[in-house]
Amino acid sequence: MIKRMMTMNRGDFKILDQKIYGRPLVYLDNAATTQKPQVVIDTLKAYYETINSNIHRGVHYLSQRATDEFEAAREAVRRFINARHAYEIVFTRGATDSMNLVAASFGRTFLHEGDEIVVSKMEHHANIVPWQFLCEDRGCVLKVLPFNEKGELCIEQLDQLITPKTKIVAVTQVSNSLGTVNPVKAIIEIAHKKGVPVLLDGAQAVSHCKVDVQALDCEFYCFSGHKMYAPMGIGVMYGKEEWLNKMKPYQGGGEMIKQVTFAKTTYNDLPFKFEAGTPSVGDAMGLKAAIEYMESIGIENIAAYEKELLDYAEKRLSSIEGLRIYGQAAQKAAIVSFNIDKIHPSDIGAIIDKLGVAVRTGHHCTQPIMDHFGIPGTVRASFAIYNDKKEIDDLYEAVYRAKNMLL
Ligand code: PMP
């Protein structure tokens, strides 16, 4: 049943129907960005062909139409992650932008010399570097929660890591390098017992599992549209109303103000206080279309299907002698990172590319993970709803051939 539904979906992604170096494209770089279904492409086209206009400030028809569509997209995101209020949804350029927003704004408001920020060792650089800026500028201290050899966070150490000086815990829900699905509910409970707010990086989670920010009870939740079938250039920063109200704005400019004089400027209400300048209206509409697309398939169906692909891929790849999979957590999303003994990951990537198989190689913006394992990088295959087992067979064959050529 699930299988049939997924096979039908492949037709929604014309880009997949092409040959690369004379071979059918096998696109397995979905953790970097997913392809976009036709409905998302059509939505973008329709926006620019029919209602393109700047929003909020216009009295004319097109501006009002564009404003209504932009706010409808906000409502769709609210529903998708089950936020209490639409004004807790702030549109950004992506997860990186969202986390920079929280770090800068939270930092300006609450952080002082000696305050501590807890992140994990498996964070994407986008959830490390913005906090390091604060450490440099404000004299804060970054503390790091480690992970074990399976790639699972040592959450038994979290309680001790959080001290009276800890101001925020910022962790990823799903690791983009290891595929680990972290026990974020438990992490939030531990932090909350000590009165510490939690930011979740949901960049790799939103396309793979149902997210309910009220049930999770996180203070901030950040993600990108382009990893969940939506256009590039749009992302979301969810924040609980009480925190957003207290936080100083991130960027200054149009839209985020109530009144500007040279003596004093007052700020707009939520969410506009955090949305300076012209937003990406068409992309927000594309995000809404992508959400509706995923909802029409059912997030649970997507998760179950991707689990099937993950299990199959791990089984096939691990039958290759000398191949090691990094990230063996009990709970994993559809990401397999691996290396073959004595072979550089980028050599494998380059050869299998010529066989039509697109994967990512390198450190995946998680250098601390690579340092932990003492490796320069990995080969990463990541799956989405339109992939199938035949493509995993193609990956297996290509990797097998690359190994034989390189050793
Ligand atoms: N966090 C994680 C876990 C990611 O995988 C990524 C993208 N690789 C990001 C943050 C940053 O996302 P973006 O580049 O879309 O801002």
mmCIF file of N, CA and C in Angstrom, residues 27-36 93-96 124 174-179 201-208 223-234 306 333-337 358-366 378-384 386-387:
data_model
loop_
_atom_site.group_PDB
_atom_site.id
_atom_site.type_symbol
_atom_site.label_atom_id
_atom_site.label_comp_id
_atom_site.label_asym_id
_atom_site.label_seq_id
_atom_site.Cartn_x
_atom_site.Cartn_y
_atom_site.Cartn_z
ATOM 1 N N TYR A 27 18.982 9.931 -7.291
ATOM 2 C CA TYR A 27 19.224 11.090 -6.431
ATOM 3 C C TYR A 27 19.119 10.692 -4.960
ATOM 4 N N LEU A 28 20.270 10.623 -4.297
ATOM 5 C CA LEU A 28 20.313 10.203 -2.888
ATOM 6 C C LEU A 28 21.014 11.263 -2.039
ATOM 7 N N ASP A 29 20.743 12.520 -2.366
ATOM 8 C CA ASP A 29 21.336 13.620 -1.599
ATOM 9 C C ASP A 29 20.227 14.450 -0.957
ATOM 10 N N ASN A 30 19.250 13.756 -0.441
ATOM 11 C CA ASN A 30 18.049 14.431 0.058
ATOM 12 C C ASN A 30 18.239 15.172 1.377
ATOM 13 N N ALA A 31 19.259 14.774 2.145
ATOM 14 C CA ALA A 31 19.505 15.509 3.395
ATOM 15 C C ALA A 31 20.084 16.886 3.082
ATOM 16 N N ALA A 32 20.682 17.030 1.896
ATOM 17 C CA ALA A 32 21.193 18.352 1.489
ATOM 18 C C ALA A 32 20.044 19.198 0.973
ATOM 19 N N THR A 33 19.259 18.632 0.083
ATOM 20 C CA THR A 33 18.012 19.279 -0.333
ATOM 21 C C THR A 33 17.173 18.239 -1.058
ATOM 22 N N THR A 34 15.858 18.312 -0.856
ATOM 23 C CA THR A 34 14.964 17.400 -1.582
ATOM 24 C C THR A 34 14.577 18.034 -2.905
ATOM 25 N N GLN A 35 14.128 17.221 -3.823
ATOM 26 C CA GLN A 35 13.546 17.759 -5.058
ATOM 27 C C GLN A 35 12.135 18.290 -4.751
ATOM 28 N N LYS A 36 11.610 19.055 -5.709
ATOM 29 C CA LYS A 36 10.326 19.732 -5.461
ATOM 30 C C LYS A 36 9.229 19.115 -6.325
ATOM 31 N N ARG A 93 15.104 32.765 6.100
ATOM 32 C CA ARG A 93 15.644 32.216 4.844
ATOM 33 C C ARG A 93 15.909 30.719 4.941
ATOM 34 N N GLY A 94 15.956 30.200 6.161
ATOM 35 C CA GLY A 94 16.249 28.773 6.331
ATOM 36 C C GLY A 94 16.684 28.503 7.763
ATOM 37 N N ALA A 95 17.053 27.261 8.024
ATOM 38 C CA ALA A 95 17.417 26.868 9.391
ATOM 39 C C ALA A 95 18.614 27.683 9.907
ATOM 40 N N THR A 96 19.594 27.900 9.034
ATOM 41 C CA THR A 96 20.774 28.675 9.448
ATOM 42 C C THR A 96 20.359 30.070 9.898
ATOM 43 N N HIS A 124 25.110 20.455 13.617
ATOM 44 C CA HIS A 124 25.507 21.097 12.360
ATOM 45 C C HIS A 124 26.194 22.412 12.735
ATOM 46 N N VAL A 174 17.458 15.582 14.683
ATOM 47 C CA VAL A 174 18.003 14.485 13.879
ATOM 48 C C VAL A 174 19.366 14.924 13.344
ATOM 49 N N SER A 175 20.371 14.058 13.495
ATOM 50 C CA SER A 175 21.714 14.390 13.003
ATOM 51 C C SER A 175 21.790 14.215 11.491
ATOM 52 N N ASN A 176 22.299 15.247 10.802
ATOM 53 C CA ASN A 176 22.401 15.158 9.347
ATOM 54 C C ASN A 176 23.552 14.272 8.904
ATOM 55 N N SER A 177 24.490 13.958 9.802
ATOM 56 C CA SER A 177 25.618 13.096 9.428
ATOM 57 C C SER A 177 25.411 11.659 9.857
ATOM 58 N N LEU A 178 24.834 11.473 11.029
ATOM 59 C CA LEU A 178 24.721 10.124 11.588
ATOM 60 C C LEU A 178 23.306 9.556 11.449
ATOM 61 N N GLY A 179 22.355 10.418 11.201
ATOM 62 C CA GLY A 179 20.961 9.970 11.091
ATOM 63 C C GLY A 179 20.279 9.769 12.435
ATOM 64 N N ASP A 201 17.000 22.089 16.593
ATOM 65 C CA ASP A 201 17.281 22.226 15.168
ATOM 66 C C ASP A 201 16.499 21.107 14.481
ATOM 67 N N GLY A 202 15.437 21.494 13.806
ATOM 68 C CA GLY A 202 14.562 20.490 13.180
ATOM 69 C C GLY A 202 14.821 20.307 11.696
ATOM 70 N N ALA A 203 15.975 20.819 11.206
ATOM 71 C CA ALA A 203 16.228 20.818 9.761
ATOM 72 C C ALA A 203 16.099 19.428 9.136
ATOM 73 N N GLN A 204 16.568 18.399 9.859
ATOM 74 C CA GLN A 204 16.518 17.040 9.293
ATOM 75 C C GLN A 204 15.323 16.249 9.828
ATOM 76 N N ALA A 205 14.515 16.874 10.671
ATOM 77 C CA ALA A 205 13.416 16.115 11.288
ATOM 78 C C ALA A 205 12.090 16.313 10.566
ATOM 79 N N VAL A 206 11.824 17.539 10.130
ATOM 80 C CA VAL A 206 10.481 17.874 9.653
ATOM 81 C C VAL A 206 10.000 17.048 8.460
ATOM 82 N N SER A 207 10.930 16.571 7.643
ATOM 83 C CA SER A 207 10.453 15.807 6.483
ATOM 84 C C SER A 207 10.316 14.324 6.810
ATOM 85 N N HIS A 208 10.757 13.928 8.001
ATOM 86 C CA HIS A 208 10.773 12.493 8.331
ATOM 87 C C HIS A 208 9.819 12.088 9.459
ATOM 88 N N PHE A 223 13.762 25.306 11.207
ATOM 89 C CA PHE A 223 13.926 24.407 10.056
ATOM 90 C C PHE A 223 13.910 25.175 8.735
ATOM 91 N N SER A 224 14.329 24.447 7.669
ATOM 92 C CA SER A 224 14.373 24.991 6.305
ATOM 93 C C SER A 224 13.248 24.374 5.484
ATOM 94 N N GLY A 225 12.744 25.134 4.528
ATOM 95 C CA GLY A 225 11.747 24.567 3.621
ATOM 96 C C GLY A 225 12.351 23.600 2.607
ATOM 97 N N HIS A 226 13.582 23.900 2.147
ATOM 98 C CA HIS A 226 14.103 23.164 0.981
ATOM 99 C C HIS A 226 14.449 21.711 1.266
ATOM 100 N N LYS A 227 14.494 21.334 2.548
ATOM 101 C CA LYS A 227 14.757 19.922 2.857
ATOM 102 C C LYS A 227 13.444 19.163 3.026
ATOM 103 N N MET A 228 12.329 19.841 2.824
ATOM 104 C CA MET A 228 11.015 19.190 2.957
ATOM 105 C C MET A 228 10.134 19.520 1.741
ATOM 106 N N TYR A 229 10.760 19.441 0.564
ATOM 107 C CA TYR A 229 10.043 19.523 -0.713
ATOM 108 C C TYR A 229 9.585 20.943 -1.079
ATOM 109 N N ALA A 230 10.002 21.930 -0.285
ATOM 110 C CA ALA A 230 9.617 23.324 -0.556
ATOM 111 C C ALA A 230 10.783 24.046 -1.237
ATOM 112 N N PRO A 231 10.558 25.277 -1.699
ATOM 113 C CA PRO A 231 11.643 26.002 -2.388
ATOM 114 C C PRO A 231 12.791 26.343 -1.447
ATOM 115 N N MET A 232 13.948 26.630 -2.034
ATOM 116 C CA MET A 232 15.057 27.196 -1.268
ATOM 117 C C MET A 232 14.712 28.648 -0.934
ATOM 118 N N GLY A 233 15.300 29.132 0.140
ATOM 119 C CA GLY A 233 15.125 30.552 0.468
ATOM 120 C C GLY A 233 14.013 30.825 1.455
ATOM 121 N N ILE A 234 13.394 29.771 1.989
ATOM 122 C CA ILE A 234 12.359 29.987 3.004
ATOM 123 C C ILE A 234 12.612 29.022 4.162
ATOM 124 N N GLU A 306 10.316 5.379 4.531
ATOM 125 C CA GLU A 306 11.750 5.703 4.592
ATOM 126 C C GLU A 306 12.500 4.736 5.512
ATOM 127 N N ALA A 333 16.939 8.295 11.281
ATOM 128 C CA ALA A 333 16.204 8.761 10.102
ATOM 129 C C ALA A 333 16.916 8.207 8.864
ATOM 130 N N ALA A 334 16.365 8.480 7.689
ATOM 131 C CA ALA A 334 16.797 7.806 6.460
ATOM 132 C C ALA A 334 18.113 8.360 5.911
ATOM 133 N N ILE A 335 19.166 8.210 6.698
ATOM 134 C CA ILE A 335 20.495 8.714 6.342
ATOM 135 C C ILE A 335 21.515 7.617 6.637
ATOM 136 N N VAL A 336 22.354 7.282 5.651
ATOM 137 C CA VAL A 336 23.442 6.324 5.899
ATOM 138 C C VAL A 336 24.761 6.993 5.544
ATOM 139 N N SER A 337 25.637 7.086 6.547
ATOM 140 C CA SER A 337 26.975 7.650 6.357
ATOM 141 C C SER A 337 27.963 6.509 6.422
ATOM 142 N N ALA A 358 23.882 10.184 -7.150
ATOM 143 C CA ALA A 358 24.223 11.439 -6.473
ATOM 144 C C ALA A 358 24.173 11.250 -4.966
ATOM 145 N N VAL A 359 25.337 11.343 -4.333
ATOM 146 C CA VAL A 359 25.408 11.319 -2.866
ATOM 147 C C VAL A 359 26.251 12.512 -2.446
ATOM 148 N N ARG A 360 26.355 12.739 -1.156
ATOM 149 C CA ARG A 360 27.216 13.817 -0.662
ATOM 150 C C ARG A 360 28.435 13.215 0.013
ATOM 151 N N THR A 361 29.582 13.852 -0.170
ATOM 152 C CA THR A 361 30.776 13.396 0.557
ATOM 153 C C THR A 361 31.383 14.599 1.259
ATOM 154 N N GLY A 362 32.093 14.322 2.356
ATOM 155 C CA GLY A 362 32.741 15.412 3.083
ATOM 156 C C GLY A 362 32.340 15.383 4.539
ATOM 157 N N HIS A 363 32.470 16.552 5.193
ATOM 158 C CA HIS A 363 32.191 16.573 6.642
ATOM 159 C C HIS A 363 30.751 16.945 6.950
ATOM 160 N N HIS A 364 29.980 17.284 5.933
ATOM 161 C CA HIS A 364 28.556 17.584 6.076
ATOM 162 C C HIS A 364 28.292 18.702 7.091
ATOM 163 N N CYS A 365 29.212 19.651 7.176
ATOM 164 C CA CYS A 365 29.088 20.770 8.138
ATOM 165 C C CYS A 365 28.971 20.266 9.568
ATOM 166 N N THR A 366 29.646 19.143 9.847
ATOM 167 C CA THR A 366 29.670 18.614 11.216
ATOM 168 C C THR A 366 31.101 18.148 11.507
ATOM 169 N N THR A 378 32.660 11.488 5.289
ATOM 170 C CA THR A 378 31.998 10.218 4.957
ATOM 171 C C THR A 378 31.319 10.364 3.602
ATOM 172 N N VAL A 379 30.861 9.230 3.101
ATOM 173 C CA VAL A 379 29.929 9.231 1.965
ATOM 174 C C VAL A 379 28.546 9.164 2.611
ATOM 175 N N ARG A 380 27.652 10.045 2.202
ATOM 176 C CA ARG A 380 26.320 10.048 2.823
ATOM 177 C C ARG A 380 25.234 9.855 1.776
ATOM 178 N N ALA A 381 24.457 8.799 1.950
ATOM 179 C CA ALA A 381 23.268 8.603 1.103
ATOM 180 C C ALA A 381 22.058 8.897 1.975
ATOM 181 N N SER A 382 21.137 9.680 1.447
ATOM 182 C CA SER A 382 19.950 10.028 2.245
ATOM 183 C C SER A 382 18.721 9.914 1.346
ATOM 184 N N PHE A 383 17.644 9.422 1.936
ATOM 185 C CA PHE A 383 16.493 8.986 1.136
ATOM 186 C C PHE A 383 15.254 9.864 1.339
ATOM 187 N N ALA A 384 14.412 9.838 0.317
ATOM 188 C CA ALA A 384 13.160 10.607 0.386
ATOM 189 C C ALA A 384 12.038 9.755 -0.196
ATOM 190 N N TYR A 386 10.443 9.642 -2.884
ATOM 191 C CA TYR A 386 10.429 9.175 -4.274
ATOM 192 C C TYR A 386 11.500 8.120 -4.561
ATOM 193 N N ASN A 387 12.355 7.822 -3.602
ATOM 194 C CA ASN A 387 13.378 6.781 -3.825
ATOM 195 C C ASN A 387 12.759 5.397 -3.692
#
